[in-house]
Amino acid sequence: MNPASIDSPVLREITNTGWVAITLSLRFEVWSTETTLRSEIRELGVIADEHDAHARHWAVFCGDEVVAAARMCIHSNQEESPDAGAFTGICLPSPVATLNRLVVHPSARHLGLASRLSACRVEAAKQDGARCVVGTPTRARISSLQKLGFQLTGAEWVPNYAESLITHAMVLTF
């Protein structure tokens, strides 16, 4: 992937558009080179789950290419969230928003795209009535989320698409 114009990335919500399918493939393309995916995920060639259907999705475009993407879901209780196991033993105020599936193509990294996507999703969660936002980022994303007010819970989590990728549970309460 060689983005046409890395100098002027455009962030747009893409919920309920054909662009969402592109982001599922982007997840696979990027993450299959950065972690060991579970065998059933490798066979599918995309990283998707049932939450993609009800989530809000955003993408960053450079020209006509998607170079980064992320999603946010709202759940009436924490047990419905994609990474619920990471928050066992914590009583979260409902509704709970979850930040998931942030991916940035290596050619578009270090431009602040992940931070823009996170801030956009937190704002959307507030507007949609969430009382807290949770996420399970990799170590590299912790500092950026702490700047938005997230706090580590101390729990570690292996996402359902990976064999051994360690992520860290974080919470932001409104």
PDB file of N, CA, C and O in Angstrom, residues 8-68:
ATOM      1  N   SER A   8      -2.261  14.641   3.585  1.00  0.00           N
ATOM      2  CA  SER A   8      -3.591  15.165   3.905  1.00  0.00           C
ATOM      3  C   SER A   8      -4.589  14.043   4.192  1.00  0.00           C
ATOM      4  O   SER A   8      -5.554  13.863   3.464  1.00  0.00           O
ATOM      5  N   PRO A   9      -4.357  13.290   5.283  1.00  0.00           N
ATOM      6  CA  PRO A   9      -5.307  12.226   5.627  1.00  0.00           C
ATOM      7  C   PRO A   9      -6.653  12.801   6.044  1.00  0.00           C
ATOM      8  O   PRO A   9      -6.728  13.848   6.684  1.00  0.00           O
ATOM      9  N   VAL A  10      -7.717  12.105   5.659  1.00  0.00           N
ATOM     10  CA  VAL A  10      -9.086  12.542   5.954  1.00  0.00           C
ATOM     11  C   VAL A  10      -9.769  11.469   6.797  1.00  0.00           C
ATOM     12  O   VAL A  10      -9.842  10.312   6.391  1.00  0.00           O
ATOM     13  N   LEU A  11     -10.286  11.866   7.957  1.00  0.00           N
ATOM     14  CA  LEU A  11     -11.011  10.974   8.859  1.00  0.00           C
ATOM     15  C   LEU A  11     -12.498  11.109   8.591  1.00  0.00           C
ATOM     16  O   LEU A  11     -13.032  12.220   8.585  1.00  0.00           O
ATOM     17  N   ARG A  12     -13.168   9.956   8.340  1.00  0.00           N
ATOM     18  CA  ARG A  12     -14.615   9.963   8.092  1.00  0.00           C
ATOM     19  C   ARG A  12     -15.268   8.779   8.791  1.00  0.00           C
ATOM     20  O   ARG A  12     -14.683   7.700   8.880  1.00  0.00           O
ATOM     21  N   GLU A  13     -16.504   8.993   9.216  1.00  0.00           N
ATOM     22  CA  GLU A  13     -17.283   7.854   9.693  1.00  0.00           C
ATOM     23  C   GLU A  13     -17.755   7.082   8.473  1.00  0.00           C
ATOM     24  O   GLU A  13     -18.216   7.664   7.490  1.00  0.00           O
ATOM     25  N   ILE A  14     -17.628   5.750   8.546  1.00  0.00           N
ATOM     26  CA  ILE A  14     -17.982   4.886   7.405  1.00  0.00           C
ATOM     27  C   ILE A  14     -19.034   3.848   7.777  1.00  0.00           C
ATOM     28  O   ILE A  14     -19.254   2.888   7.026  1.00  0.00           O
ATOM     29  N   THR A  15     -19.701   4.029   8.900  1.00  0.00           N
ATOM     30  CA  THR A  15     -20.717   3.077   9.351  1.00  0.00           C
ATOM     31  C   THR A  15     -21.730   2.834   8.233  1.00  0.00           C
ATOM     32  O   THR A  15     -22.152   3.765   7.555  1.00  0.00           O
ATOM     33  N   ASN A  16     -22.092   1.569   8.068  1.00  0.00           N
ATOM     34  CA  ASN A  16     -23.096   1.144   7.074  1.00  0.00           C
ATOM     35  C   ASN A  16     -22.717   1.481   5.634  1.00  0.00           C
ATOM     36  O   ASN A  16     -23.585   1.783   4.816  1.00  0.00           O
ATOM     37  N   THR A  17     -21.435   1.446   5.347  1.00  0.00           N
ATOM     38  CA  THR A  17     -20.981   1.639   3.966  1.00  0.00           C
ATOM     39  C   THR A  17     -20.134   0.438   3.552  1.00  0.00           C
ATOM     40  O   THR A  17     -19.713  -0.369   4.395  1.00  0.00           O
ATOM     41  N   GLY A  18     -19.850   0.348   2.290  1.00  0.00           N
ATOM     42  CA  GLY A  18     -18.983  -0.715   1.782  1.00  0.00           C
ATOM     43  C   GLY A  18     -17.546  -0.614   2.260  1.00  0.00           C
ATOM     44  O   GLY A  18     -16.788  -1.590   2.178  1.00  0.00           O
ATOM     45  N   TRP A  19     -17.174   0.554   2.783  1.00  0.00           N
ATOM     46  CA  TRP A  19     -15.810   0.728   3.275  1.00  0.00           C
ATOM     47  C   TRP A  19     -15.525  -0.135   4.500  1.00  0.00           C
ATOM     48  O   TRP A  19     -14.363  -0.468   4.760  1.00  0.00           O
ATOM     49  N   VAL A  20     -16.551  -0.502   5.264  1.00  0.00           N
ATOM     50  CA  VAL A  20     -16.329  -1.322   6.460  1.00  0.00           C
ATOM     51  C   VAL A  20     -15.643  -2.634   6.080  1.00  0.00           C
ATOM     52  O   VAL A  20     -14.698  -3.068   6.743  1.00  0.00           O
ATOM     53  N   ALA A  21     -16.072  -3.257   5.004  1.00  0.00           N
ATOM     54  CA  ALA A  21     -15.452  -4.519   4.569  1.00  0.00           C
ATOM     55  C   ALA A  21     -13.964  -4.336   4.274  1.00  0.00           C
ATOM     56  O   ALA A  21     -13.156  -5.236   4.543  1.00  0.00           O
ATOM     57  N   ILE A  22     -13.596  -3.179   3.751  1.00  0.00           N
ATOM     58  CA  ILE A  22     -12.184  -2.890   3.479  1.00  0.00           C
ATOM     59  C   ILE A  22     -11.395  -2.871   4.782  1.00  0.00           C
ATOM     60  O   ILE A  22     -10.264  -3.353   4.846  1.00  0.00           O
ATOM     61  N   THR A  23     -11.995  -2.340   5.842  1.00  0.00           N
ATOM     62  CA  THR A  23     -11.283  -2.272   7.123  1.00  0.00           C
ATOM     63  C   THR A  23     -11.068  -3.661   7.729  1.00  0.00           C
ATOM     64  O   THR A  23     -10.065  -3.887   8.391  1.00  0.00           O
ATOM     65  N   LEU A  24     -12.000  -4.585   7.482  1.00  0.00           N
ATOM     66  CA  LEU A  24     -11.832  -5.947   7.987  1.00  0.00           C
ATOM     67  C   LEU A  24     -10.610  -6.598   7.344  1.00  0.00           C
ATOM     68  O   LEU A  24      -9.842  -7.309   8.001  1.00  0.00           O
ATOM     69  N   SER A  25     -10.428  -6.336   6.069  1.00  0.00           N
ATOM     70  CA  SER A  25      -9.257  -6.853   5.355  1.00  0.00           C
ATOM     71  C   SER A  25      -7.980  -6.144   5.796  1.00  0.00           C
ATOM     72  O   SER A  25      -6.924  -6.770   5.894  1.00  0.00           O
ATOM     73  N   LEU A  26      -8.079  -4.834   6.046  1.00  0.00           N
ATOM     74  CA  LEU A  26      -6.906  -4.089   6.513  1.00  0.00           C
ATOM     75  C   LEU A  26      -6.428  -4.636   7.852  1.00  0.00           C
ATOM     76  O   LEU A  26      -5.221  -4.800   8.065  1.00  0.00           O
ATOM     77  N   ARG A  27      -7.358  -4.945   8.746  1.00  0.00           N
ATOM     78  CA  ARG A  27      -6.983  -5.548  10.035  1.00  0.00           C
ATOM     79  C   ARG A  27      -6.148  -6.796   9.797  1.00  0.00           C
ATOM     80  O   ARG A  27      -5.088  -6.968  10.392  1.00  0.00           O
ATOM     81  N   PHE A  28      -6.651  -7.667   8.927  1.00  0.00           N
ATOM     82  CA  PHE A  28      -5.948  -8.918   8.666  1.00  0.00           C
ATOM     83  C   PHE A  28      -4.581  -8.651   8.038  1.00  0.00           C
ATOM     84  O   PHE A  28      -3.569  -9.229   8.455  1.00  0.00           O
ATOM     85  N   GLU A  29      -4.544  -7.794   7.042  1.00  0.00           N
ATOM     86  CA  GLU A  29      -3.291  -7.493   6.338  1.00  0.00           C
ATOM     87  C   GLU A  29      -2.211  -7.023   7.308  1.00  0.00           C
ATOM     88  O   GLU A  29      -1.072  -7.493   7.266  1.00  0.00           O
ATOM     89  N   VAL A  30      -2.565  -6.099   8.185  1.00  0.00           N
ATOM     90  CA  VAL A  30      -1.585  -5.528   9.103  1.00  0.00           C
ATOM     91  C   VAL A  30      -1.277  -6.479  10.250  1.00  0.00           C
ATOM     92  O   VAL A  30      -0.115  -6.770  10.543  1.00  0.00           O
ATOM     93  N   TRP A  31      -2.297  -6.987  10.901  1.00  0.00           N
ATOM     94  CA  TRP A  31      -2.067  -7.779  12.105  1.00  0.00           C
ATOM     95  C   TRP A  31      -1.456  -9.144  11.814  1.00  0.00           C
ATOM     96  O   TRP A  31      -0.763  -9.692  12.660  1.00  0.00           O
ATOM     97  N   SER A  32      -1.678  -9.679  10.624  1.00  0.00           N
ATOM     98  CA  SER A  32      -1.071 -10.991  10.323  1.00  0.00           C
ATOM     99  C   SER A  32       0.445 -10.889  10.212  1.00  0.00           C
ATOM    100  O   SER A  32       1.137 -11.896  10.347  1.00  0.00           O
ATOM    101  N   THR A  33       0.965  -9.684  10.009  1.00  0.00           N
ATOM    102  CA  THR A  33       2.422  -9.515   9.974  1.00  0.00           C
ATOM    103  C   THR A  33       2.985  -9.106  11.336  1.00  0.00           C
ATOM    104  O   THR A  33       4.200  -9.120  11.519  1.00  0.00           O
ATOM    105  N   GLU A  34       2.117  -8.755  12.289  1.00  0.00           N
ATOM    106  CA  GLU A  34       2.581  -8.234  13.570  1.00  0.00           C
ATOM    107  C   GLU A  34       2.337  -9.152  14.758  1.00  0.00           C
ATOM    108  O   GLU A  34       2.903  -8.927  15.826  1.00  0.00           O
ATOM    109  N   THR A  35       1.494 -10.159  14.591  1.00  0.00           N
ATOM    110  CA  THR A  35       1.229 -11.101  15.670  1.00  0.00           C
ATOM    111  C   THR A  35       0.816 -12.436  15.058  1.00  0.00           C
ATOM    112  O   THR A  35       0.511 -12.510  13.871  1.00  0.00           O
ATOM    113  N   THR A  36       0.809 -13.460  15.863  1.00  0.00           N
ATOM    114  CA  THR A  36       0.356 -14.763  15.398  1.00  0.00           C
ATOM    115  C   THR A  36      -1.161 -14.831  15.563  1.00  0.00           C
ATOM    116  O   THR A  36      -1.676 -14.769  16.687  1.00  0.00           O
ATOM    117  N   LEU A  37      -1.842 -14.934  14.437  1.00  0.00           N
ATOM    118  CA  LEU A  37      -3.298 -15.030  14.468  1.00  0.00           C
ATOM    119  C   LEU A  37      -3.722 -16.468  14.715  1.00  0.00           C
ATOM    120  O   LEU A  37      -3.019 -17.408  14.337  1.00  0.00           O
ATOM    121  N   ARG A  38      -4.885 -16.635  15.311  1.00  0.00           N
ATOM    122  CA  ARG A  38      -5.437 -17.979  15.505  1.00  0.00           C
ATOM    123  C   ARG A  38      -5.685 -18.616  14.143  1.00  0.00           C
ATOM    124  O   ARG A  38      -5.975 -17.915  13.162  1.00  0.00           O
ATOM    125  N   SER A  39      -5.592 -19.911  14.063  1.00  0.00           N
ATOM    126  CA  SER A  39      -5.674 -20.623  12.778  1.00  0.00           C
ATOM    127  C   SER A  39      -6.987 -20.362  12.050  1.00  0.00           C
ATOM    128  O   SER A  39      -6.998 -20.170  10.831  1.00  0.00           O
ATOM    129  N   GLU A  40      -8.105 -20.314  12.768  1.00  0.00           N
ATOM    130  CA  GLU A  40      -9.387 -20.076  12.110  1.00  0.00           C
ATOM    131  C   GLU A  40      -9.467 -18.664  11.515  1.00  0.00           C
ATOM    132  O   GLU A  40     -10.128 -18.445  10.502  1.00  0.00           O
ATOM    133  N   ILE A  41      -8.771 -17.724  12.120  1.00  0.00           N
ATOM    134  CA  ILE A  41      -8.714 -16.351  11.592  1.00  0.00           C
ATOM    135  C   ILE A  41      -7.844 -16.324  10.333  1.00  0.00           C
ATOM    136  O   ILE A  41      -8.201 -15.696   9.335  1.00  0.00           O
ATOM    137  N   ARG A  42      -6.711 -17.016  10.375  1.00  0.00           N
ATOM    138  CA  ARG A  42      -5.840 -17.083   9.190  1.00  0.00           C
ATOM    139  C   ARG A  42      -6.588 -17.670   8.000  1.00  0.00           C
ATOM    140  O   ARG A  42      -6.440 -17.211   6.870  1.00  0.00           O
ATOM    141  N   GLU A  43      -7.414 -18.677   8.239  1.00  0.00           N
ATOM    142  CA  GLU A  43      -8.186 -19.301   7.153  1.00  0.00           C
ATOM    143  C   GLU A  43      -9.219 -18.349   6.571  1.00  0.00           C
ATOM    144  O   GLU A  43      -9.463 -18.363   5.362  1.00  0.00           O
ATOM    145  N   LEU A  44      -9.835 -17.512   7.404  1.00  0.00           N
ATOM    146  CA  LEU A  44     -10.852 -16.567   6.934  1.00  0.00           C
ATOM    147  C   LEU A  44     -10.256 -15.444   6.086  1.00  0.00           C
ATOM    148  O   LEU A  44     -10.877 -14.966   5.146  1.00  0.00           O
ATOM    149  N   GLY A  45      -9.086 -14.980   6.457  1.00  0.00           N
ATOM    150  CA  GLY A  45      -8.441 -13.892   5.724  1.00  0.00           C
ATOM    151  C   GLY A  45      -8.989 -12.512   6.049  1.00  0.00           C
ATOM    152  O   GLY A  45      -8.636 -11.537   5.386  1.00  0.00           O
ATOM    153  N   VAL A  46      -9.842 -12.399   7.057  1.00  0.00           N
ATOM    154  CA  VAL A  46     -10.345 -11.120   7.573  1.00  0.00           C
ATOM    155  C   VAL A  46     -10.452 -11.240   9.089  1.00  0.00           C
ATOM    156  O   VAL A  46     -10.558 -12.341   9.616  1.00  0.00           O
ATOM    157  N   ILE A  47     -10.442 -10.106   9.750  1.00  0.00           N
ATOM    158  CA  ILE A  47     -10.668 -10.109  11.198  1.00  0.00           C
ATOM    159  C   ILE A  47     -11.978  -9.382  11.433  1.00  0.00           C
ATOM    160  O   ILE A  47     -12.074  -8.164  11.257  1.00  0.00           O
ATOM    161  N   ALA A  48     -12.992 -10.174  11.784  1.00  0.00           N
ATOM    162  CA  ALA A  48     -14.345  -9.661  11.967  1.00  0.00           C
ATOM    163  C   ALA A  48     -15.015 -10.436  13.096  1.00  0.00           C
ATOM    164  O   ALA A  48     -14.619 -11.556  13.413  1.00  0.00           O
ATOM    165  N   ASP A  49     -16.023  -9.827  13.689  1.00  0.00           N
ATOM    166  CA  ASP A  49     -16.850 -10.525  14.668  1.00  0.00           C
ATOM    167  C   ASP A  49     -18.262  -9.952  14.613  1.00  0.00           C
ATOM    168  O   ASP A  49     -18.546  -9.050  13.824  1.00  0.00           O
ATOM    169  N   GLU A  50     -19.136 -10.477  15.462  1.00  0.00           N
ATOM    170  CA  GLU A  50     -20.543 -10.070  15.432  1.00  0.00           C
ATOM    171  C   GLU A  50     -20.745  -8.601  15.807  1.00  0.00           C
ATOM    172  O   GLU A  50     -21.768  -8.008  15.475  1.00  0.00           O
ATOM    173  N   HIS A  51     -19.781  -7.995  16.456  1.00  0.00           N
ATOM    174  CA  HIS A  51     -19.916  -6.590  16.856  1.00  0.00           C
ATOM    175  C   HIS A  51     -19.754  -5.627  15.680  1.00  0.00           C
ATOM    176  O   HIS A  51     -20.227  -4.496  15.743  1.00  0.00           O
ATOM    177  N   ASP A  52     -19.105  -6.067  14.613  1.00  0.00           N
ATOM    178  CA  ASP A  52     -18.950  -5.195  13.447  1.00  0.00           C
ATOM    179  C   ASP A  52     -20.299  -4.752  12.895  1.00  0.00           C
ATOM    180  O   ASP A  52     -20.419  -3.641  12.378  1.00  0.00           O
ATOM    181  N   ALA A  53     -21.311  -5.598  13.016  1.00  0.00           N
ATOM    182  CA  ALA A  53     -22.630  -5.292  12.447  1.00  0.00           C
ATOM    183  C   ALA A  53     -23.349  -4.151  13.172  1.00  0.00           C
ATOM    184  O   ALA A  53     -24.095  -3.398  12.560  1.00  0.00           O
ATOM    185  N   HIS A  54     -23.118  -3.999  14.474  1.00  0.00           N
ATOM    186  CA  HIS A  54     -23.830  -2.951  15.229  1.00  0.00           C
ATOM    187  C   HIS A  54     -22.917  -1.802  15.658  1.00  0.00           C
ATOM    188  O   HIS A  54     -23.377  -0.838  16.266  1.00  0.00           O
ATOM    189  N   ALA A  55     -21.652  -1.882  15.324  1.00  0.00           N
ATOM    190  CA  ALA A  55     -20.692  -0.853  15.722  1.00  0.00           C
ATOM    191  C   ALA A  55     -20.752   0.362  14.810  1.00  0.00           C
ATOM    192  O   ALA A  55     -21.259   0.297  13.690  1.00  0.00           O
ATOM    193  N   ARG A  56     -20.208   1.457  15.305  1.00  0.00           N
ATOM    194  CA  ARG A  56     -19.918   2.607  14.457  1.00  0.00           C
ATOM    195  C   ARG A  56     -18.462   2.455  14.018  1.00  0.00           C
ATOM    196  O   ARG A  56     -17.608   2.055  14.806  1.00  0.00           O
ATOM    197  N   HIS A  57     -18.199   2.772  12.761  1.00  0.00           N
ATOM    198  CA  HIS A  57     -16.866   2.593  12.182  1.00  0.00           C
ATOM    199  C   HIS A  57     -16.353   3.908  11.609  1.00  0.00           C
ATOM    200  O   HIS A  57     -17.123   4.680  11.034  1.00  0.00           O
ATOM    201  N   TRP A  58     -15.037   4.102  11.746  1.00  0.00           N
ATOM    202  CA  TRP A  58     -14.359   5.256  11.158  1.00  0.00           C
ATOM    203  C   TRP A  58     -13.150   4.768  10.386  1.00  0.00           C
ATOM    204  O   TRP A  58     -12.567   3.736  10.716  1.00  0.00           O
ATOM    205  N   ALA A  59     -12.771   5.538   9.376  1.00  0.00           N
ATOM    206  CA  ALA A  59     -11.567   5.230   8.608  1.00  0.00           C
ATOM    207  C   ALA A  59     -10.840   6.522   8.282  1.00  0.00           C
ATOM    208  O   ALA A  59     -11.451   7.592   8.199  1.00  0.00           O
ATOM    209  N   VAL A  60      -9.550   6.396   8.115  1.00  0.00           N
ATOM    210  CA  VAL A  60      -8.721   7.501   7.646  1.00  0.00           C
ATOM    211  C   VAL A  60      -8.320   7.164   6.221  1.00  0.00           C
ATOM    212  O   VAL A  60      -7.797   6.077   5.948  1.00  0.00           O
ATOM    213  N   PHE A  61      -8.577   8.119   5.337  1.00  0.00           N
ATOM    214  CA  PHE A  61      -8.293   7.954   3.913  1.00  0.00           C
ATOM    215  C   PHE A  61      -7.118   8.836   3.514  1.00  0.00           C
ATOM    216  O   PHE A  61      -7.040   9.995   3.931  1.00  0.00           O
ATOM    217  N   CYS A  62      -6.252   8.288   2.699  1.00  0.00           N
ATOM    218  CA  CYS A  62      -5.231   9.055   1.987  1.00  0.00           C
ATOM    219  C   CYS A  62      -5.566   8.839   0.525  1.00  0.00           C
ATOM    220  O   CYS A  62      -5.391   7.728   0.001  1.00  0.00           O
ATOM    221  N   GLY A  63      -6.118   9.853  -0.079  1.00  0.00           N
ATOM    222  CA  GLY A  63      -6.665   9.678  -1.422  1.00  0.00           C
ATOM    223  C   GLY A  63      -7.853   8.739  -1.326  1.00  0.00           C
ATOM    224  O   GLY A  63      -8.743   8.932  -0.502  1.00  0.00           O
ATOM    225  N   ASP A  64      -7.842   7.687  -2.128  1.00  0.00           N
ATOM    226  CA  ASP A  64      -8.923   6.700  -2.114  1.00  0.00           C
ATOM    227  C   ASP A  64      -8.584   5.458  -1.303  1.00  0.00           C
ATOM    228  O   ASP A  64      -9.313   4.476  -1.346  1.00  0.00           O
ATOM    229  N   GLU A  65      -7.496   5.492  -0.573  1.00  0.00           N
ATOM    230  CA  GLU A  65      -7.063   4.320   0.185  1.00  0.00           C
ATOM    231  C   GLU A  65      -7.338   4.493   1.669  1.00  0.00           C
ATOM    232  O   GLU A  65      -7.097   5.558   2.241  1.00  0.00           O
ATOM    233  N   VAL A  66      -7.823   3.411   2.298  1.00  0.00           N
ATOM    234  CA  VAL A  66      -7.998   3.386   3.747  1.00  0.00           C
ATOM    235  C   VAL A  66      -6.653   3.010   4.355  1.00  0.00           C
ATOM    236  O   VAL A  66      -6.109   1.944   4.055  1.00  0.00           O
ATOM    237  N   VAL A  67      -6.114   3.906   5.205  1.00  0.00           N
ATOM    238  CA  VAL A  67      -4.820   3.654   5.823  1.00  0.00           C
ATOM    239  C   VAL A  67      -4.935   3.411   7.324  1.00  0.00           C
ATOM    240  O   VAL A  67      -3.970   2.989   7.960  1.00  0.00           O
ATOM    241  N   ALA A  68      -6.107   3.687   7.894  1.00  0.00           N
ATOM    242  CA  ALA A  68      -6.328   3.447   9.312  1.00  0.00           C
ATOM    243  C   ALA A  68      -7.832   3.317   9.537  1.00  0.00           C
ATOM    244  O   ALA A  68      -8.629   3.866   8.772  1.00  0.00           O
TER     245      ALA A  68
END
